[in-house]
Amino acid sequence: MVDFINPEMTEIAALLKQVKRIAVVGLSPKAKRPSHQVAVSLQQFGYQVVPVRPAVDEVLGETAYPSLDEVPGAIDLVDVFRAPEHVMPIVEKCIELKVPAIWLQDGVVNQEAAQRAVEAGITVVMDRCIYRDYLTLFPDE
């Protein structure tokens, strides 16, 4: 198997410009958690954040859904804050739902799942922080 390679920064910039609605899998209701902090920033950047987390009714003023299956409407990007061993089922669900892009946050590395998503035509960014990349790519926004 060939090691996964992230898209070029120009491609990541284009992705972040076209995305409007981001489902955040593993979004914590706890303000000190990285998923919560990143999601707050995503809202401030103008994205609609859709929390995907079981046993929570809402996070950041948005209705939370227990799974990607239950999110109504189209999802432009799935941002994953889950351990690497949980990524393959998320990728399979994204393929089923025809989600165009998946972002695996810092430390979330699953080569097999990333390759599976790419082979299904999904844009994948792995082991990077969407918040930091946004600030780097669009410092004046």
mmCIF file of C-alpha atoms in Angstrom:
data_model
loop_
_atom_site.group_PDB
_atom_site.id
_atom_site.type_symbol
_atom_site.label_atom_id
_atom_site.label_comp_id
_atom_site.label_asym_id
_atom_site.label_seq_id
_atom_site.Cartn_x
_atom_site.Cartn_y
_atom_site.Cartn_z
ATOM 1 C CA MET A 1 0.000 0.000 0.000
ATOM 2 C CA VAL A 2 1.254 3.465 -0.892
ATOM 3 C CA ASP A 3 1.424 5.943 1.966
ATOM 4 C CA PHE A 4 -1.328 8.531 1.857
ATOM 5 C CA ILE A 5 -0.264 12.050 0.840
ATOM 6 C CA ASN A 6 -2.351 15.101 1.738
ATOM 7 C CA PRO A 7 -3.540 17.442 -1.002
ATOM 8 C CA GLU A 8 -1.358 20.452 -1.827
ATOM 9 C CA MET A 9 -2.087 23.596 0.201
ATOM 10 C CA THR A 10 -3.674 25.236 -2.870
ATOM 11 C CA GLU A 11 -6.144 22.329 -3.027
ATOM 12 C CA ILE A 12 -6.835 22.608 0.708
ATOM 13 C CA ALA A 13 -7.470 26.346 0.273
ATOM 14 C CA ALA A 14 -9.909 25.655 -2.573
ATOM 15 C CA LEU A 15 -11.666 23.029 -0.443
ATOM 16 C CA LEU A 16 -12.038 25.419 2.512
ATOM 17 C CA LYS A 17 -13.422 28.103 0.184
ATOM 18 C CA GLN A 18 -16.126 25.869 -1.298
ATOM 19 C CA VAL A 19 -17.239 24.120 1.897
ATOM 20 C CA LYS A 20 -20.257 25.595 3.710
ATOM 21 C CA ARG A 21 -21.593 22.847 6.012
ATOM 22 C CA ILE A 22 -19.250 20.820 8.206
ATOM 23 C CA ALA A 23 -20.340 17.809 10.257
ATOM 24 C CA VAL A 24 -17.977 17.511 13.236
ATOM 25 C CA VAL A 25 -17.835 13.882 14.376
ATOM 26 C CA GLY A 26 -16.883 13.689 18.043
ATOM 27 C CA LEU A 27 -17.690 17.331 18.818
ATOM 28 C CA SER A 28 -17.482 17.667 22.596
ATOM 29 C CA PRO A 29 -19.870 19.883 24.565
ATOM 30 C CA LYS A 30 -16.927 20.649 26.904
ATOM 31 C CA ALA A 31 -15.434 24.058 26.097
ATOM 32 C CA LYS A 32 -11.850 23.041 26.903
ATOM 33 C CA ARG A 33 -11.784 20.135 24.428
ATOM 34 C CA PRO A 34 -9.996 20.716 21.089
ATOM 35 C CA SER A 35 -13.058 19.640 19.079
ATOM 36 C CA HIS A 36 -15.150 22.303 20.813
ATOM 37 C CA GLN A 37 -12.546 25.026 20.335
ATOM 38 C CA VAL A 38 -12.073 24.203 16.656
ATOM 39 C CA ALA A 39 -15.842 24.087 16.051
ATOM 40 C CA VAL A 40 -16.302 27.522 17.681
ATOM 41 C CA SER A 41 -13.664 28.882 15.318
ATOM 42 C CA LEU A 42 -15.298 27.208 12.318
ATOM 43 C CA GLN A 43 -18.549 28.966 13.218
ATOM 44 C CA GLN A 44 -16.679 32.272 13.495
ATOM 45 C CA PHE A 45 -15.146 31.644 10.051
ATOM 46 C CA GLY A 46 -18.710 31.408 8.694
ATOM 47 C CA TYR A 47 -19.226 27.659 8.384
ATOM 48 C CA GLN A 48 -22.374 25.906 9.522
ATOM 49 C CA VAL A 49 -21.258 23.346 12.101
ATOM 50 C CA VAL A 50 -23.323 20.184 12.551
ATOM 51 C CA PRO A 51 -22.422 18.325 15.763
ATOM 52 C CA VAL A 52 -22.331 14.526 15.456
ATOM 53 C CA ARG A 53 -22.179 13.017 18.912
ATOM 54 C CA PRO A 54 -24.455 10.483 20.639
ATOM 55 C CA ALA A 55 -26.184 11.346 23.923
ATOM 56 C CA VAL A 56 -26.035 15.124 23.377
ATOM 57 C CA ASP A 57 -28.992 17.209 22.178
ATOM 58 C CA GLU A 58 -27.071 20.280 21.121
ATOM 59 C CA VAL A 59 -23.612 21.782 21.006
ATOM 60 C CA LEU A 60 -22.768 25.416 20.204
ATOM 61 C CA GLY A 61 -26.438 26.226 19.661
ATOM 62 C CA GLU A 62 -26.764 23.584 16.929
ATOM 63 C CA THR A 63 -28.841 20.403 17.059
ATOM 64 C CA ALA A 64 -26.576 17.398 17.611
ATOM 65 C CA TYR A 65 -27.125 14.106 15.812
ATOM 66 C CA PRO A 66 -26.082 10.680 17.118
ATOM 67 C CA SER A 67 -24.686 9.598 13.739
ATOM 68 C CA LEU A 68 -23.959 10.877 10.232
ATOM 69 C CA ASP A 69 -26.982 8.861 9.018
ATOM 70 C CA GLU A 70 -29.291 11.115 10.973
ATOM 71 C CA VAL A 71 -27.964 14.479 9.768
ATOM 72 C CA PRO A 72 -30.586 16.003 7.476
ATOM 73 C CA GLY A 73 -29.447 17.582 4.225
ATOM 74 C CA ALA A 74 -26.120 17.578 2.434
ATOM 75 C CA ILE A 75 -22.781 17.621 4.225
ATOM 76 C CA ASP A 76 -19.851 19.308 2.458
ATOM 77 C CA LEU A 77 -17.124 18.037 4.788
ATOM 78 C CA VAL A 78 -16.864 15.636 7.708
ATOM 79 C CA ASP A 79 -14.310 16.778 10.307
ATOM 80 C CA VAL A 80 -13.257 13.805 12.463
ATOM 81 C CA PHE A 81 -12.240 14.065 16.126
ATOM 82 C CA ARG A 82 -12.183 10.332 16.854
ATOM 83 C CA ALA A 83 -9.422 7.837 17.534
ATOM 84 C CA PRO A 84 -7.862 6.289 14.402
ATOM 85 C CA GLU A 85 -9.439 2.883 15.048
ATOM 86 C CA HIS A 86 -12.901 4.464 14.654
ATOM 87 C CA VAL A 87 -12.192 6.099 11.295
ATOM 88 C CA MET A 88 -12.941 3.256 8.850
ATOM 89 C CA PRO A 89 -16.667 3.030 9.750
ATOM 90 C CA ILE A 90 -16.879 6.828 9.401
ATOM 91 C CA VAL A 91 -15.255 6.622 5.968
ATOM 92 C CA GLU A 92 -17.658 3.850 4.924
ATOM 93 C CA LYS A 93 -20.597 6.002 6.030
ATOM 94 C CA CYS A 94 -19.211 9.011 4.117
ATOM 95 C CA ILE A 95 -18.931 6.863 0.986
ATOM 96 C CA GLU A 96 -22.531 5.703 1.451
ATOM 97 C CA LEU A 97 -23.761 9.276 1.992
ATOM 98 C CA LYS A 98 -21.649 10.625 -0.893
ATOM 99 C CA VAL A 99 -19.849 13.160 1.312
ATOM 100 C CA PRO A 100 -17.266 14.882 -0.918
ATOM 101 C CA ALA A 101 -14.558 15.530 1.703
ATOM 102 C CA ILE A 102 -13.206 14.181 5.002
ATOM 103 C CA TRP A 103 -10.805 15.954 7.347
ATOM 104 C CA LEU A 104 -8.974 13.838 9.929
ATOM 105 C CA GLN A 105 -7.677 16.129 12.666
ATOM 106 C CA ASP A 106 -4.181 16.181 14.212
ATOM 107 C CA GLY A 107 -3.227 12.729 15.453
ATOM 108 C CA VAL A 108 -6.054 10.990 13.599
ATOM 109 C CA VAL A 109 -4.062 8.794 11.238
ATOM 110 C CA ASN A 110 -5.534 5.766 9.511
ATOM 111 C CA GLN A 111 -3.736 5.083 6.214
ATOM 112 C CA GLU A 112 -6.115 2.309 5.166
ATOM 113 C CA ALA A 113 -9.247 4.390 5.775
ATOM 114 C CA ALA A 114 -7.770 7.445 4.026
ATOM 115 C CA GLN A 115 -6.853 5.333 0.992
ATOM 116 C CA ARG A 116 -10.320 3.747 0.948
ATOM 117 C CA ALA A 117 -11.918 7.213 0.907
ATOM 118 C CA VAL A 118 -9.622 8.488 -1.860
ATOM 119 C CA GLU A 119 -10.379 5.403 -3.975
ATOM 120 C CA ALA A 120 -14.086 6.223 -3.547
ATOM 121 C CA GLY A 121 -13.492 9.736 -4.910
ATOM 122 C CA ILE A 122 -13.494 11.588 -1.586
ATOM 123 C CA THR A 123 -11.032 14.387 -0.886
ATOM 124 C CA VAL A 124 -9.120 13.527 2.302
ATOM 125 C CA VAL A 125 -6.956 15.666 4.561
ATOM 126 C CA MET A 126 -5.293 13.650 7.335
ATOM 127 C CA ASP A 127 -3.364 14.522 10.503
ATOM 128 C CA ARG A 128 -3.822 18.279 10.061
ATOM 129 C CA CYS A 129 -5.772 20.901 12.007
ATOM 130 C CA ILE A 130 -8.495 22.603 9.978
ATOM 131 C CA TYR A 131 -8.320 25.642 12.300
ATOM 132 C CA ARG A 132 -4.559 26.134 11.907
ATOM 133 C CA ASP A 133 -4.712 25.562 8.154
ATOM 134 C CA TYR A 134 -7.512 28.113 7.819
ATOM 135 C CA LEU A 135 -5.497 30.731 9.746
ATOM 136 C CA THR A 136 -2.398 29.994 7.643
ATOM 137 C CA LEU A 137 -4.252 30.120 4.324
ATOM 138 C CA PHE A 138 -6.536 33.075 5.079
ATOM 139 C CA PRO A 139 -4.731 35.249 7.644
ATOM 140 C CA ASP A 140 -6.697 38.396 6.778
ATOM 141 C CA GLU A 141 -10.189 36.920 7.034
#
